[in-house]
XYZ file of C-alpha atoms in Angstrom:
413
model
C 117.945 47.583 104.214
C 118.991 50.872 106.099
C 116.348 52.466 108.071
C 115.758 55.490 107.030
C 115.812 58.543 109.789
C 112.868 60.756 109.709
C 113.614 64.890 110.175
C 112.387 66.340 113.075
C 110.915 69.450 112.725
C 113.449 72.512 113.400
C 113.631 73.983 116.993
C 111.327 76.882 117.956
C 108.798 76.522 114.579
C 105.895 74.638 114.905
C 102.882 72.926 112.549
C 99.953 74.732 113.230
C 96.923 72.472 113.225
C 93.562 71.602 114.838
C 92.331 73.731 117.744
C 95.531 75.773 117.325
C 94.961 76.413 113.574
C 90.900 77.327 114.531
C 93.088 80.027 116.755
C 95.165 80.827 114.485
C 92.821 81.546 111.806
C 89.826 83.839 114.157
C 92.678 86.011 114.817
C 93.287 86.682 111.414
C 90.062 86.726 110.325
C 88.895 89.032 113.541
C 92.121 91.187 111.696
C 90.685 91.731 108.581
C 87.181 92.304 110.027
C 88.465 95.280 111.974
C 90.782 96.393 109.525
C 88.009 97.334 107.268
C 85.885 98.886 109.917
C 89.157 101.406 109.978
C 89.571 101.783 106.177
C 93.310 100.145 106.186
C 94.620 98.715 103.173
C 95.959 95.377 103.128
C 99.642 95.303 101.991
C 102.432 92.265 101.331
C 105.816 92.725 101.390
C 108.726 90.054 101.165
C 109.914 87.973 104.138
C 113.928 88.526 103.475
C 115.141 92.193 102.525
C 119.079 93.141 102.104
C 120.359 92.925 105.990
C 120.808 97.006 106.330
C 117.370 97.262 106.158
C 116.695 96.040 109.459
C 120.302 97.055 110.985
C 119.570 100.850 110.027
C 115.869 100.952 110.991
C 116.515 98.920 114.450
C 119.770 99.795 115.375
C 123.153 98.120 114.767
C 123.390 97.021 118.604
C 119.946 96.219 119.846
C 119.502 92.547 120.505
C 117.731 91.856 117.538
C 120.151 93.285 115.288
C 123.326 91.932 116.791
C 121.951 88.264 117.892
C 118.428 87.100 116.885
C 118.444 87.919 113.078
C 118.206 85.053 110.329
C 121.139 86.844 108.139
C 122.817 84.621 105.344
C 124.984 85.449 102.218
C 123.002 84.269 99.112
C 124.538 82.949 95.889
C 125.058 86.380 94.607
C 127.307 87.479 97.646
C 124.151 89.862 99.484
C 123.701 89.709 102.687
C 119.626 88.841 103.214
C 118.225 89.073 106.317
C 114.486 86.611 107.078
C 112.447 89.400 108.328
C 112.188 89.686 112.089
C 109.309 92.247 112.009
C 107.261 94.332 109.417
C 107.640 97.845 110.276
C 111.333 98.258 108.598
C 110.113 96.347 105.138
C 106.972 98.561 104.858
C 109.042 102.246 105.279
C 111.295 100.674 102.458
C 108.702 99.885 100.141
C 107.228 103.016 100.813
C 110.632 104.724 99.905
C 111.351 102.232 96.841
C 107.705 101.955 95.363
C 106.674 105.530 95.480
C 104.128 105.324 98.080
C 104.810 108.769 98.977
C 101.736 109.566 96.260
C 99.571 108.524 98.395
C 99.995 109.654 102.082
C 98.795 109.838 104.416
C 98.391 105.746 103.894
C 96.838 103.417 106.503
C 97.964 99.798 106.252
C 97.849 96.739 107.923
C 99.665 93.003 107.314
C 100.490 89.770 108.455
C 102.549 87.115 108.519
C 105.599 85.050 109.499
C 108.981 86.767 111.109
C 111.870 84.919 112.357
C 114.092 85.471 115.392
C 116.877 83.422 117.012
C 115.902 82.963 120.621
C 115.286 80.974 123.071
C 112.099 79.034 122.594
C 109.382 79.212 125.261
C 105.606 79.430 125.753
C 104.412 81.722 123.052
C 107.528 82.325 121.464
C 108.518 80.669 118.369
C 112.086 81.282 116.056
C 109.464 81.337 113.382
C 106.466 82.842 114.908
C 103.403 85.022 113.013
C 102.550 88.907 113.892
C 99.674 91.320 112.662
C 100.890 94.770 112.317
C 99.480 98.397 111.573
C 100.540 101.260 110.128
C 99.836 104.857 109.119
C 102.460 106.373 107.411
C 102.523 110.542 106.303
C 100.327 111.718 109.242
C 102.199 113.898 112.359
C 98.900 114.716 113.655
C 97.976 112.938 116.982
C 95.108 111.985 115.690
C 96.566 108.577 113.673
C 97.981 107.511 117.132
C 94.420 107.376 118.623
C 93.331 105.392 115.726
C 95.849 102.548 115.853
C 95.362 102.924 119.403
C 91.714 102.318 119.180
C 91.374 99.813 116.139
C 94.060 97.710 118.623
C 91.650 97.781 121.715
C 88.561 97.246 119.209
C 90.660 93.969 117.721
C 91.596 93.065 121.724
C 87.526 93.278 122.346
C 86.073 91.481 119.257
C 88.229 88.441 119.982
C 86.679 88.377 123.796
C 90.316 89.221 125.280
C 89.971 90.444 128.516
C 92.116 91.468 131.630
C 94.323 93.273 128.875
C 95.856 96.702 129.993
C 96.868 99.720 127.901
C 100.304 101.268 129.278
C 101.081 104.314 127.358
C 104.480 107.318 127.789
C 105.237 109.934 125.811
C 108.805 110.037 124.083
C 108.376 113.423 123.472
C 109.916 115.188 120.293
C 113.581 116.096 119.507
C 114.292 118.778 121.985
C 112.608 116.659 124.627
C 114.568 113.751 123.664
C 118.188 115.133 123.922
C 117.380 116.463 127.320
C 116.040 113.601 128.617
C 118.898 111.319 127.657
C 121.585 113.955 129.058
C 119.769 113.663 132.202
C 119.979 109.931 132.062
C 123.412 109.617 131.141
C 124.254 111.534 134.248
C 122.135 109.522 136.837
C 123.137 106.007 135.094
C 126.933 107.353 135.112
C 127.052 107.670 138.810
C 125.849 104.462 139.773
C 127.738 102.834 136.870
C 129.416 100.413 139.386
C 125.585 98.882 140.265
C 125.094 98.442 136.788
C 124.741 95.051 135.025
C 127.215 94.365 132.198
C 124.501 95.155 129.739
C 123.604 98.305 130.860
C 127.221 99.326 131.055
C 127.043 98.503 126.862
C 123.492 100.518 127.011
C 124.917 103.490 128.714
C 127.825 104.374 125.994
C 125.521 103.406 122.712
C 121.315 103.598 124.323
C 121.075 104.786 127.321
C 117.204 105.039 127.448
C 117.164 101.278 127.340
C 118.585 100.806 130.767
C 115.099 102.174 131.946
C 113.452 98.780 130.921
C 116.110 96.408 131.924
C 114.631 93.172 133.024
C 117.662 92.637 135.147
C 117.175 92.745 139.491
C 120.364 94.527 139.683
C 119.633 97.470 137.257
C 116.074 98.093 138.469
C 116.591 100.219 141.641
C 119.080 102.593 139.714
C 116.142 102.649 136.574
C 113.407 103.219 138.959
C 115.154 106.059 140.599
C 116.098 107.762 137.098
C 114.669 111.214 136.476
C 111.149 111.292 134.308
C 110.451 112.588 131.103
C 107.732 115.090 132.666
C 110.243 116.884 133.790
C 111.884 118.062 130.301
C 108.794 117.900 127.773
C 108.329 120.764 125.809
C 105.103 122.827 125.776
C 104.455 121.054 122.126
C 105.279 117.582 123.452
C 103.545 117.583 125.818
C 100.220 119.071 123.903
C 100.844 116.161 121.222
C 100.456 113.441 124.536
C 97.271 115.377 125.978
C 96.015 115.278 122.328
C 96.278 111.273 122.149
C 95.006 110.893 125.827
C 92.036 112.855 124.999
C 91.472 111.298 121.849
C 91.668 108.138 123.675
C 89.144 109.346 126.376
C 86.529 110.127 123.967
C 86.430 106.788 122.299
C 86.272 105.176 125.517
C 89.131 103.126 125.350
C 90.969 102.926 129.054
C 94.439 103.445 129.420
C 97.037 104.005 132.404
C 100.298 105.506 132.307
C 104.167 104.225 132.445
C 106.420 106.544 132.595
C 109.392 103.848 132.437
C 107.878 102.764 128.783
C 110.553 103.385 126.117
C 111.910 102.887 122.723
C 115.403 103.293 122.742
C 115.834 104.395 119.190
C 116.827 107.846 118.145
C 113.891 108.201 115.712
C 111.531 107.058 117.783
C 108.652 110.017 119.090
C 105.963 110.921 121.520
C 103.725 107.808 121.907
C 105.178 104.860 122.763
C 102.852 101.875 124.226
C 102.164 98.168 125.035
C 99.144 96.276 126.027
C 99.771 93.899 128.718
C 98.420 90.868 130.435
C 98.904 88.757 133.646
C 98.260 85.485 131.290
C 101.139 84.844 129.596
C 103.550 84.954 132.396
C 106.857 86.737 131.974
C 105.698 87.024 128.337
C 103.043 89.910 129.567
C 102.795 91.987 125.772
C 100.717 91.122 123.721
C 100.817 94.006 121.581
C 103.186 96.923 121.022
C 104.232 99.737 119.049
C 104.574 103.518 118.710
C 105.345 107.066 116.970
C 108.438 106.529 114.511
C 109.153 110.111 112.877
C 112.674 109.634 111.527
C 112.611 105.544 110.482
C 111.723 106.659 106.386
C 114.347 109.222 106.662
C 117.243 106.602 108.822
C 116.467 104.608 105.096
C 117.083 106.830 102.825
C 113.796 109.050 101.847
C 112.219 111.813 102.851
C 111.439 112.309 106.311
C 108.272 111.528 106.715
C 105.823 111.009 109.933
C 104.564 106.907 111.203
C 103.261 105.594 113.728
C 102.273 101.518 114.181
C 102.080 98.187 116.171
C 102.649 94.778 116.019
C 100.797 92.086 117.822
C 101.713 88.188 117.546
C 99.057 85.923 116.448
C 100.389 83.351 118.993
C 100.098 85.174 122.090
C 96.669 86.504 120.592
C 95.395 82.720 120.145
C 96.665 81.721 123.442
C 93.755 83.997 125.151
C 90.993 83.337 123.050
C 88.374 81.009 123.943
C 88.932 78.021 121.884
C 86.750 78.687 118.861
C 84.347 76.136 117.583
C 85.515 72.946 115.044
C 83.797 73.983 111.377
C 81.105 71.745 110.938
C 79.939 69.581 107.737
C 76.247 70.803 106.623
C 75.732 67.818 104.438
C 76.968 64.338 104.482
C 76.251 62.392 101.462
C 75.797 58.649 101.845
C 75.974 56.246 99.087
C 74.537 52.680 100.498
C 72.962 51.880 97.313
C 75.699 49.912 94.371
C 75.851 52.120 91.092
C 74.948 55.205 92.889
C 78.382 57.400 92.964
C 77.344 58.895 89.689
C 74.537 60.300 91.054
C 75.961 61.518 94.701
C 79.244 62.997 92.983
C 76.281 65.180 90.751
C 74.785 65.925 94.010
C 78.106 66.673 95.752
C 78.934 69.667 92.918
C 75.436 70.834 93.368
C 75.465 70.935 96.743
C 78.923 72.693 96.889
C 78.304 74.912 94.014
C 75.305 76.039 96.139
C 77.361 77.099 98.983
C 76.545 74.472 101.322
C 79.605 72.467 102.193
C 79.197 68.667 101.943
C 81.075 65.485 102.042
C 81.097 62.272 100.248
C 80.662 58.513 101.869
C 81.122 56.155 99.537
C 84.111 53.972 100.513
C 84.601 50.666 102.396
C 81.730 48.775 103.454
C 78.387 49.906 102.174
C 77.025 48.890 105.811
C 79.264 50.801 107.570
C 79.584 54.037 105.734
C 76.206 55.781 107.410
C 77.466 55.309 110.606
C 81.376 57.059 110.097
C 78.756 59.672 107.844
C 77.574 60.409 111.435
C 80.851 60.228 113.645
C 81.615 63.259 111.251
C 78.729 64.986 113.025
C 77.134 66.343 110.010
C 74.396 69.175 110.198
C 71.790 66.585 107.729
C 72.850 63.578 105.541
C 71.709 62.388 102.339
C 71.590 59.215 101.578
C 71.447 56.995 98.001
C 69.287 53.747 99.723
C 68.497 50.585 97.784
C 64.959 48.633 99.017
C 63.951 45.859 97.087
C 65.625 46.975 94.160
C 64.704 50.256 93.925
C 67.339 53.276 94.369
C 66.006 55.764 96.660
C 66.960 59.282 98.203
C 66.358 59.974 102.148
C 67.131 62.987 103.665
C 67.527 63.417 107.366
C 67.975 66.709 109.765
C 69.759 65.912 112.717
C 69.726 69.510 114.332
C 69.502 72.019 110.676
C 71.988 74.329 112.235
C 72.046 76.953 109.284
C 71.617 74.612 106.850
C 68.986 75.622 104.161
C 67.193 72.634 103.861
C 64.424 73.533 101.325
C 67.931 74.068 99.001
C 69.224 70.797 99.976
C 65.546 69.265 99.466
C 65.747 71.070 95.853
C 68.973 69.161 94.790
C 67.973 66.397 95.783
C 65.032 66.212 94.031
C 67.536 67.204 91.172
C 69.764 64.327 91.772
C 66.223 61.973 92.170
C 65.475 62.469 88.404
């Protein structure tokens, strides 16, 4: 008979499980916590939209666009795209679903994204991000709030050594200033620039200012700031979020080299950063997008958001504690099941999570009961004939044992 090959699990996804999963799931659940605290709805949208979403919201040649995305003709000749982040799918369904009714509109979600890249630590091709938005508010104001439900989230999962970096962008007349005065100082050194920042100088020339590359930085690092051409308003709108900032206590520092390369892109752009991760130092991003809902078609209309992935996040948690069984239920005694399986519901149905022992040998069962490392165990004993129910606390620990005692005594009758 042939053997038959087992699959191997595809490149750069992974199955989530154990300690991981326990990391996985506090950082959602420290989400949703926080979420709340900040009044943000929860929203879902689908994981694969028509590919110009994401080419006209991040650009035709950024790197995502033109070499990471999951694109793919499906049997009705579309091009679909697998999502590789959420900000582009929210500003359609806000466009396509008539969200505009209810702006200003804080919202939050989570999920899986995909991106073709290299895997490495904390980076997955299928990987998970929580993300934030407020959409239909140009005042200041909803920057400080992402801003500050980001460093609450950062601080109720006990992340520390976490910085804030945060630029201004400035608005339109800022913008086009800037970038003529970049063109010029990128254009005469464009023989010291790498073969990518040649591309980014014709098409995104604000991009060369973050270029990872040793041979670009010394040009970058010399390039004029954006101080330098911010407009009275522009530069009240950054003073506005730094205060704002400053009176909810939330530390910050400037970097004036932070960018988003994207025309629509405006005023605050940030990251928080750590030393933990390596080369892999973000653990959270985002930033003012005035002209993405007009780039898609509707009417222009202010946002400002973040993403943060819930790998990175897990990676610099403590690990978080295995849940624990309250009750194990032990059935020694022959002809007992009935009666634990009652029990079981009871106990269940009573909030108190429980789990059954009644399999394999009847002398052995107590003793895997207690590898399990139950909270108390209950168990159906037979002595000299006579069914009985013993209860035993081995450390409580929450476990409301006059309940437990109350079912019992239930299950005893």
């Amino acid at each position: 008979m042939a053997r038959i090959e087992t699959p191997n699990r595809i490149r750069g996804t992974q199955d989530i499980f154990g300690e991981d999963q326990r990391r996985f799931a506090r950082v959602l659940e420290t989400f949703d916590h926080v979420r709340k605290l900040y009044c943000f709805q929860r929203v879902d949208i689908p994981v694969f939209e028509a590919t110009g979403v994401f080419a006209r919201s991040m650009g035709e040649t950024s790197d995502v666009v033109s070499k990471e995305m999951y694109t793919f003709e499906d049997k009705g000749g579309d091009l679909i795209t697998l999502r590789p982040e959420f900000t582009a799918g929210i500003c359609r369904a806000y466009v396509t679903e008539g969200w505009q009714q209810y702006a200003p509109l804080k919202l939050v979600t989570s999920g899986p994204v995909f991106r073709y890249e290299r895997p490495q630590k904390g980076r997955f091709r299928q990987f998970h991000q929580l993300d934030a938005e407020i959409l239909g508010a140009a005042e200041p104001a909803a920057d400080v709030e992402l801003l500050v439900l980001a460093d609450q989230l950062l601080r109720e999962l006990g992340i520390e050594g976490v910085t804030l970096q945060l630029n201004t962008l400035g608005d339109a007349e800022t913008r086009d200033a800037w970038r003529t005065a970049l063109v010029a100082h990128f254009a005469a050194h464009r023989d010291q620039l790498s073969e990518d920042s040649l591309v980014r100088l014709e098409k995104n020339p604000m991009r060369i200012l973050d270029s990872k590359d040793p041979q670009d930085r010394p040009i970058a690092d010399s390039a004029p700031d954006i101080d330098a051409y911010l407009t009275a308003e522009a530069a009240a709108f950054f003073k506005a979020v730094t205060d704002g900032l400053d009176a909810a206590g939330v530390q910050w520092t400037r970097n004036s080299r932070l960018v988003r390369g994207l025309d629509y892109y405006r005023h605050t752009a940030f990251e928080f950063v750590t030393d933990r991760l390596g080369a892999q130092g973000t653990v959270l991003a985002g930033g003012r997008y005035d002209g993405l809902v007009g780039n898609l078609g509707g009417p222009e209309t202010p946002g400002v958001g973040w993403a943060a992935g819930v790998e990175r996040l897990g990676m610099l948690i403590a690990e978080p504690a295995a849940e624990r069984m309250q009750v194990a239920v032990v059935v020694e005694a022959a002809g007992s099941e009935a009666a634990a399986i009652g029990l079981l519901a009871g106990l269940r149905n009573a909030g108190i999570s429980a789990e059954l022992f009644a399999s394999g040998s009847p002398r052995k069962r107590y003793d895997r009961a207690m590898k399990a490392n139950p909270a108390m165990t209950v168990s159906f004993q037979q002595r000299d004939g006579e069914v009985s129910i013993a209860q035993r606390v081995i450390d409580g620990d929450g476990v409301d044992a006059d309940a437990v005692a109350t079912l019992v005594s239930g299950a005893a009758r």
